[in-house]
GROMACS .gro file of C-alpha atoms in nm:
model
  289
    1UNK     CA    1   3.875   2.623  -2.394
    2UNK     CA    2   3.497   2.654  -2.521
    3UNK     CA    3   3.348   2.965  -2.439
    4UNK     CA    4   3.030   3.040  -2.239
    5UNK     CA    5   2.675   3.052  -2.401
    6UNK     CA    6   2.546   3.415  -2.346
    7UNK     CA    7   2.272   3.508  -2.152
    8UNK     CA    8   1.925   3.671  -2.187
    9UNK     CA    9   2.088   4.033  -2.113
   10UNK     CA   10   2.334   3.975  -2.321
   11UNK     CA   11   2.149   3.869  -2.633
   12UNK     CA   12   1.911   4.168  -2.502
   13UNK     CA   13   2.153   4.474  -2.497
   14UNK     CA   14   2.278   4.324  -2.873
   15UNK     CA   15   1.923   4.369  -2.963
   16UNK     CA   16   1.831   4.665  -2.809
   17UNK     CA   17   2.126   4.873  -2.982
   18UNK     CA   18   2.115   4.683  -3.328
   19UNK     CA   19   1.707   4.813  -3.335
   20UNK     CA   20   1.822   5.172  -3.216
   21UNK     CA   21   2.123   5.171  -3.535
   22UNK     CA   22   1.798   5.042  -3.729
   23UNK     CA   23   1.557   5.318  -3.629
   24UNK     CA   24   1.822   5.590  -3.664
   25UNK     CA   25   1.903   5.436  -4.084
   26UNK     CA   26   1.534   5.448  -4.079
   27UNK     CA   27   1.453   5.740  -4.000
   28UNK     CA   28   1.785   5.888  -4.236
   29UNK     CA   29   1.596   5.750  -4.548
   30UNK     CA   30   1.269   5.879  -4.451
   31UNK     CA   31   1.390   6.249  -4.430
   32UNK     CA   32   1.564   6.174  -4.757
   33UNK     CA   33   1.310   6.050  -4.975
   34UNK     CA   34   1.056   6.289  -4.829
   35UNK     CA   35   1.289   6.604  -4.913
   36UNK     CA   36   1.406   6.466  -5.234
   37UNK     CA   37   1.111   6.309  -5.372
   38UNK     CA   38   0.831   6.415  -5.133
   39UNK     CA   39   0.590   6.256  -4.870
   40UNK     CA   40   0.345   6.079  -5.154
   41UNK     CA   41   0.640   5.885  -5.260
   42UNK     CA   42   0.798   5.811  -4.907
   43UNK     CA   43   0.417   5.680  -4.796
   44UNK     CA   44   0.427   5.439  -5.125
   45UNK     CA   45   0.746   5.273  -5.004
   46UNK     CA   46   0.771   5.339  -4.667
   47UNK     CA   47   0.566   4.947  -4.617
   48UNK     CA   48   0.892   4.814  -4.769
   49UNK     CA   49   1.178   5.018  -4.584
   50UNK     CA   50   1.174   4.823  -4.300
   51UNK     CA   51   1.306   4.494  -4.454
   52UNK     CA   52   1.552   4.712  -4.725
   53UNK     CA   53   1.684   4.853  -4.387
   54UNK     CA   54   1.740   4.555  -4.211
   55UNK     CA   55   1.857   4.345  -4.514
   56UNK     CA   56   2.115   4.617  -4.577
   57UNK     CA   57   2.243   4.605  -4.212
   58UNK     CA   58   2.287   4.219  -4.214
   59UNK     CA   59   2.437   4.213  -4.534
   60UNK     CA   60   2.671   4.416  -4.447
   61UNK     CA   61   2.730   4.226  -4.124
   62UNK     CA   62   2.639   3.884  -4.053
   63UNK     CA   63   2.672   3.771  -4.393
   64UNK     CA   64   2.999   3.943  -4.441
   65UNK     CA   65   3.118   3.715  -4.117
   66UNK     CA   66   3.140   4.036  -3.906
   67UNK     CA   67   2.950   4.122  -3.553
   68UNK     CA   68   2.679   4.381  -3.568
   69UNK     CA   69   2.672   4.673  -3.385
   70UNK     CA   70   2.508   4.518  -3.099
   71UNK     CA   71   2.719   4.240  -3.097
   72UNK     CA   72   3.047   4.370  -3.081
   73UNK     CA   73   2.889   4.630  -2.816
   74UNK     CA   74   2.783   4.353  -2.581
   75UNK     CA   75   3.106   4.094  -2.646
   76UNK     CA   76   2.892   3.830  -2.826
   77UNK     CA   77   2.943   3.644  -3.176
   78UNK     CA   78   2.731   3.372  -3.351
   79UNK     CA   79   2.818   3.009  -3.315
   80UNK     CA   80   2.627   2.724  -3.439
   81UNK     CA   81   2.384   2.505  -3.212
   82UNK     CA   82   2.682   2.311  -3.081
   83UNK     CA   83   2.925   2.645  -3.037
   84UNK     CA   84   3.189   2.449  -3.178
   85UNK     CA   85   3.264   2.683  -3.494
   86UNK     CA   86   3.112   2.949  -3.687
   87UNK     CA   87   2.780   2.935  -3.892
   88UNK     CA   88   2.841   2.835  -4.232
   89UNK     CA   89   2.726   3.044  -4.503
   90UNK     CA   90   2.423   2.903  -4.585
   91UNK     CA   91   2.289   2.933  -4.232
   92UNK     CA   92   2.367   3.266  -4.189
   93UNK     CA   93   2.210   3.391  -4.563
   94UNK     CA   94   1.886   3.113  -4.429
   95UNK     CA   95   1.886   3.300  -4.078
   96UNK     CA   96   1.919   3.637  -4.259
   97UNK     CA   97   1.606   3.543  -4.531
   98UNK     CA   98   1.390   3.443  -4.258
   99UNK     CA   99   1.464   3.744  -4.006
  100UNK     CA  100   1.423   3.993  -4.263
  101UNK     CA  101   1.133   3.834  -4.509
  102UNK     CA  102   0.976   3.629  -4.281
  103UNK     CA  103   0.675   3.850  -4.080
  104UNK     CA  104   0.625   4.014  -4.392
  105UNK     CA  105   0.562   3.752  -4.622
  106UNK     CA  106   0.321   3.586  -4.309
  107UNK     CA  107   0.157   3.950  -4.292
  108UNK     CA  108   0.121   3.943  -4.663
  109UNK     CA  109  -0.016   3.595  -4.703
  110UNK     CA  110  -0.253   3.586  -4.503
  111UNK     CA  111  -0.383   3.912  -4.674
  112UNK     CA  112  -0.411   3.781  -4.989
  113UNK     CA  113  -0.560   3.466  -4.818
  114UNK     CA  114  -0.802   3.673  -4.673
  115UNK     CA  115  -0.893   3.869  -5.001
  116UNK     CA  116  -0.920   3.517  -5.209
  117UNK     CA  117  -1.184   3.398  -4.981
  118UNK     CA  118  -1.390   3.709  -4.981
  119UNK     CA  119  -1.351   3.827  -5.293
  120UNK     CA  120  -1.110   3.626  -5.533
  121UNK     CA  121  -1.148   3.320  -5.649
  122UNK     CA  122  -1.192   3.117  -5.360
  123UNK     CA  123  -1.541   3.326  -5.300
  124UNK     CA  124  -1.656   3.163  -5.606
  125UNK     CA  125  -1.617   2.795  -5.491
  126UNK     CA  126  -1.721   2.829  -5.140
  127UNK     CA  127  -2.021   2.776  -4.954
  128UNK     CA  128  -2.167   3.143  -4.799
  129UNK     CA  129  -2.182   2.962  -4.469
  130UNK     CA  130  -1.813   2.796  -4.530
  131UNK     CA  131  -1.701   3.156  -4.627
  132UNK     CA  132  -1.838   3.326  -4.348
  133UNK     CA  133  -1.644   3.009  -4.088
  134UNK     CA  134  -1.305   3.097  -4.273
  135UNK     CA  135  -1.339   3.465  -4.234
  136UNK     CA  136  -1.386   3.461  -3.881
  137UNK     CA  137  -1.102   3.221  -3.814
  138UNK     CA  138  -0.873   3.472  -4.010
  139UNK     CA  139  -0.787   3.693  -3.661
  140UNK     CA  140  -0.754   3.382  -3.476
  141UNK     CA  141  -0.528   3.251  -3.694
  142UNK     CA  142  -0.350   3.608  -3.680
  143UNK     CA  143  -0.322   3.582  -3.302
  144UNK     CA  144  -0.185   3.289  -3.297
  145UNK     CA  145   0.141   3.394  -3.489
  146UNK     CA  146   0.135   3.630  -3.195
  147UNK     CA  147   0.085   3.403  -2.946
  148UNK     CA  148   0.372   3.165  -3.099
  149UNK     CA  149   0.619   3.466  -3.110
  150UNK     CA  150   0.507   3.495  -2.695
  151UNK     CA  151   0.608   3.195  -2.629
  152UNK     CA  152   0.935   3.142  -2.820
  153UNK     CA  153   0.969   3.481  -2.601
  154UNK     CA  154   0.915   3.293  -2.268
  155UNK     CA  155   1.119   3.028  -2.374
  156UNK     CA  156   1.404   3.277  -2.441
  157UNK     CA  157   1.374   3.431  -2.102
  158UNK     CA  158   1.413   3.101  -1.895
  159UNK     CA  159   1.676   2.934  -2.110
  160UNK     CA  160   1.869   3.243  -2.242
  161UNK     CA  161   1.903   3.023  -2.563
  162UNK     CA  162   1.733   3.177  -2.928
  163UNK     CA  163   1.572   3.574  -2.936
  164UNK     CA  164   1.489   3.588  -3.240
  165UNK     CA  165   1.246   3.252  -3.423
  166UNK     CA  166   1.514   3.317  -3.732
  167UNK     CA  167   1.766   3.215  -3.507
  168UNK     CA  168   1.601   2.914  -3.371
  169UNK     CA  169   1.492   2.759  -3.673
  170UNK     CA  170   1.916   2.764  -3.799
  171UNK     CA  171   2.043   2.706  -3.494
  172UNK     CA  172   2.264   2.986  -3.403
  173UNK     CA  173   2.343   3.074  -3.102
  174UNK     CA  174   2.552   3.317  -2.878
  175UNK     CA  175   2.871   3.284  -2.700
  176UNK     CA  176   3.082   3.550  -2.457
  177UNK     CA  177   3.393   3.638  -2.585
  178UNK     CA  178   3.480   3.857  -2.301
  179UNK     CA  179   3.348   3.685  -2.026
  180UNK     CA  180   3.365   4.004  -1.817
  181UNK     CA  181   3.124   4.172  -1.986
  182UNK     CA  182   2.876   3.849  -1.853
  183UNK     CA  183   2.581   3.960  -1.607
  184UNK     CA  184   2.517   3.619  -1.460
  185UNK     CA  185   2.337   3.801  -1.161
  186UNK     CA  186   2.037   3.877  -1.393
  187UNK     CA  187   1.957   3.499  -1.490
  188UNK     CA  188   1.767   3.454  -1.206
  189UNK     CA  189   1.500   3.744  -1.308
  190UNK     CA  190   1.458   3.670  -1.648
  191UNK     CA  191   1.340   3.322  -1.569
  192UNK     CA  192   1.098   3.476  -1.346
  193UNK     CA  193   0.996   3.708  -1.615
  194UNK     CA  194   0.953   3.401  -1.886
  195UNK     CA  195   0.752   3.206  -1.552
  196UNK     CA  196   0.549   3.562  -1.523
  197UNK     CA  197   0.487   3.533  -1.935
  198UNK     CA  198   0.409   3.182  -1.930
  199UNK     CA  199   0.132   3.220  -1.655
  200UNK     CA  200   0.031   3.538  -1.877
  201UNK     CA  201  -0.004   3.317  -2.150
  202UNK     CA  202  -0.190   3.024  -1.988
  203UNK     CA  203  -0.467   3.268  -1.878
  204UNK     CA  204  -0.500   3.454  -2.212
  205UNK     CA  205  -0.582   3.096  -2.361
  206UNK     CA  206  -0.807   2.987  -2.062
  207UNK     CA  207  -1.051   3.306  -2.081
  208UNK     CA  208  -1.000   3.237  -2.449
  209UNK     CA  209  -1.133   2.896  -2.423
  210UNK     CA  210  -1.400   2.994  -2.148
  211UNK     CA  211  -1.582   3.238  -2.358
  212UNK     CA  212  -1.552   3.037  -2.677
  213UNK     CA  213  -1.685   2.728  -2.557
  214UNK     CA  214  -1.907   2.849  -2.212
  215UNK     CA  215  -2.034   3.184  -2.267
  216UNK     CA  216  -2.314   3.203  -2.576
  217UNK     CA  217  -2.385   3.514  -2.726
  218UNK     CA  218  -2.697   3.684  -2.701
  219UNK     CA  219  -2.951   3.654  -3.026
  220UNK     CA  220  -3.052   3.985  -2.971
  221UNK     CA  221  -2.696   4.128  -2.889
  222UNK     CA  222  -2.570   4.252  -3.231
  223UNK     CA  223  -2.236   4.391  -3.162
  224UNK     CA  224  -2.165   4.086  -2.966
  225UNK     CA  225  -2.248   3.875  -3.292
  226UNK     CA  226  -2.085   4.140  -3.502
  227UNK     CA  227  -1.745   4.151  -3.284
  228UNK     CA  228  -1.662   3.796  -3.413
  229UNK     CA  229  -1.515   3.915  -3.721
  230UNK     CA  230  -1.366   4.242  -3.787
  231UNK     CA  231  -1.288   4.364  -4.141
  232UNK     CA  232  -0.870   4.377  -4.150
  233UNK     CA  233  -0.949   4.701  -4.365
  234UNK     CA  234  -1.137   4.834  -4.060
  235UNK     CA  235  -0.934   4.668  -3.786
  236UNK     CA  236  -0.660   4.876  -3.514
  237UNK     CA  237  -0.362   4.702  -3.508
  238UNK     CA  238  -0.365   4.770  -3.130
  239UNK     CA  239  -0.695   4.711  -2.988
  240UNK     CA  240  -0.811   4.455  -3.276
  241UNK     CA  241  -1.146   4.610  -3.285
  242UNK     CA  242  -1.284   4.798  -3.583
  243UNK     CA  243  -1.106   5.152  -3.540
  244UNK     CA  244  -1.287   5.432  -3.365
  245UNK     CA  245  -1.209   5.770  -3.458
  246UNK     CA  246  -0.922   5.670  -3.762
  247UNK     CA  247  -0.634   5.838  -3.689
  248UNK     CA  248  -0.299   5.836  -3.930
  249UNK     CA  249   0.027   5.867  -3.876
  250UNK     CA  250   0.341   6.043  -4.090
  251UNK     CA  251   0.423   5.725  -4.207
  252UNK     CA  252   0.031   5.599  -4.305
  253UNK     CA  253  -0.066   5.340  -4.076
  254UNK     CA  254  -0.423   5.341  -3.920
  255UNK     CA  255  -0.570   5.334  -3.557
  256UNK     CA  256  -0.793   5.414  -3.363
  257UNK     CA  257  -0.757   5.803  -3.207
  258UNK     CA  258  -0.731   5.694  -2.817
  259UNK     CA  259  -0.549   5.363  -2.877
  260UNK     CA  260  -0.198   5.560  -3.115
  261UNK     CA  261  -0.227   5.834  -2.858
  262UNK     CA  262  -0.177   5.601  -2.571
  263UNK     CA  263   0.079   5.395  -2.709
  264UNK     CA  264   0.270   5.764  -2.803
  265UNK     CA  265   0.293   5.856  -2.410
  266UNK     CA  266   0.480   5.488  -2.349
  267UNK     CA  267   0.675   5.517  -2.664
  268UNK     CA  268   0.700   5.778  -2.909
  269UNK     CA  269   0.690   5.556  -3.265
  270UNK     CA  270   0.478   5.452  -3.472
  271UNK     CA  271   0.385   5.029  -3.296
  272UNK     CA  272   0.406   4.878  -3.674
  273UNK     CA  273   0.697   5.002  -3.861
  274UNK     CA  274   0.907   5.212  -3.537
  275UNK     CA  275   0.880   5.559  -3.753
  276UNK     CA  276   0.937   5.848  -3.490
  277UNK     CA  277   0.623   5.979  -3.444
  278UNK     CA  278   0.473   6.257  -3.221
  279UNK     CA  279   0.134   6.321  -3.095
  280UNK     CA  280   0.127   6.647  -3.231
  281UNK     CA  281   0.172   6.459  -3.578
  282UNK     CA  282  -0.155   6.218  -3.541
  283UNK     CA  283  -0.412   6.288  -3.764
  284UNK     CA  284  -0.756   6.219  -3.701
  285UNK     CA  285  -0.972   6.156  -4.003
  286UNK     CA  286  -1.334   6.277  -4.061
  287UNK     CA  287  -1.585   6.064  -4.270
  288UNK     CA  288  -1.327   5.829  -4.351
  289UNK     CA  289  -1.527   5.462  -4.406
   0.00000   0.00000   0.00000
């Protein structure tokens, strides 16, 4: 007897307790390296902990052919697209690769990619009106890895199918093993939700169009004209705008003071690498360029 495809809350709860076992090793290592080697050290490696973390825990699980935390916790195991067997190794150590290495080496690239153009070797062999073009089609190029992790989101929400892109790409999917444990009565509101996100997403592109193509700039507006391109150096990972009052948190990221203080009253952790942070612990930064 085949067993039933699990659904969005499911694959949610697995998620949701697999991050929180994450955070917690996290968190461990941080207050070990900072006591045993001190905070300079910590803040030189602390850009690579989250993938050592996470490549550790799936090691040690998925790749051993063994649930995760949040899998046995919610009843569900892996099964390949047509939940007929197990993934085979390879798709499981592909799955693994791309879930752990995969934003990073995006995040990285495009760096570098950046860098090249205005400064490397690209700068060299480009036109100065070609390399100003490319450098402001670097955050729109950035937002649109966000806006294709959105709607791989919405997707999951109506169809219960893939979470995680990793997951699509091999694949794998989910199936009950204790049926029980199923909450079929919640179906029904996640595919509102992904209708909600879809909407969300169709208006975010349509006043995105509107003011690309309809609304002109003013010549004598310069911090309209300026706003098209914002220095990544300079940029808040939260508002996208060139920071205002730099602010840094324990673990060394960058924003500006009132956007990391309102993010800390929803959620108290650092938005780019999920350090526990307080508000107490911000620091603003004076004359910092």
């Amino acid at each position: 007897m085949p067993f039933h495809q699990a659904g969005a809350a499911e694959i949610l709860r697995s998620v949701q307790k697999d991050e929180s076992f994450l955070s917690h090793l996290k968190s461990s290592i941080a207050k070990i390296v900072q006591r045993s080697s001190g905070t300079r050290t910590w803040l030189n490696i602390h850009q690579y902990s989250d993938v050592i973390c996470e490549l550790a825990y799936y090691s040690l699980t998925t790749l051993c052919l063994r649930q995760t935390l949040g899998e046995e916790y919610t009843g569900i195991i892996q099964v390949d697209h047509n939940r007929r067997r197990l993934p085979t190794q390879f798709e499981r150590t592909v799955m693994v690769i791309l879930q752990c290495f995969g934003p990073k080496v995006l995040q990285i690239g495009l760096k570098k990619f950046e860098n090249s153009v205005r400064v490397g070797c690209f700068s060299t062999y480009l036109r100065p009106e070609l390399k100003t073009f490319i450098l402001q089609q670097i955050p729109t190029l950035q937002y649109s890895l966000t806006l294709v992790h959105r709607i791989h989101l919405a997707i999951f929400y109506f169809s219960s199918g893939f979470y995680h892109i990793s997951k699509r790409m091999t694949g794998i999917k989910y199936v009950l093993i204790r049926e029980w444990l199923g909450d079929n009565a919640a179906s029904q509101s996640f595919r509102m939700l992904g209708i909600v996100l879809f909407l969300h997403i169709m208006l975010t592109l349509s006043y995105a169009a509107y003011t690309n193509f309809f609304v002109k700039p003013k010549s004598d507006d310069k911090k309209t004209v300026s706003s098209c391109y914002v220095d990544s150096r300079k940029q808040c990972p939260l508002c996208l705008e060139e920071r205002c009052h730099s602010s840094v948190t324990p673990c060394g990221h960058l924003f500006c003071w009132q956007c990391i203080h309102e993010s800390l009253q929803t959620l108290q952790q650092c938005p780019l690498c999920r350090h526990h942070v307080l508000p107490s612990q911000v620091v603003p930064l004076l004359n910092y360029d």
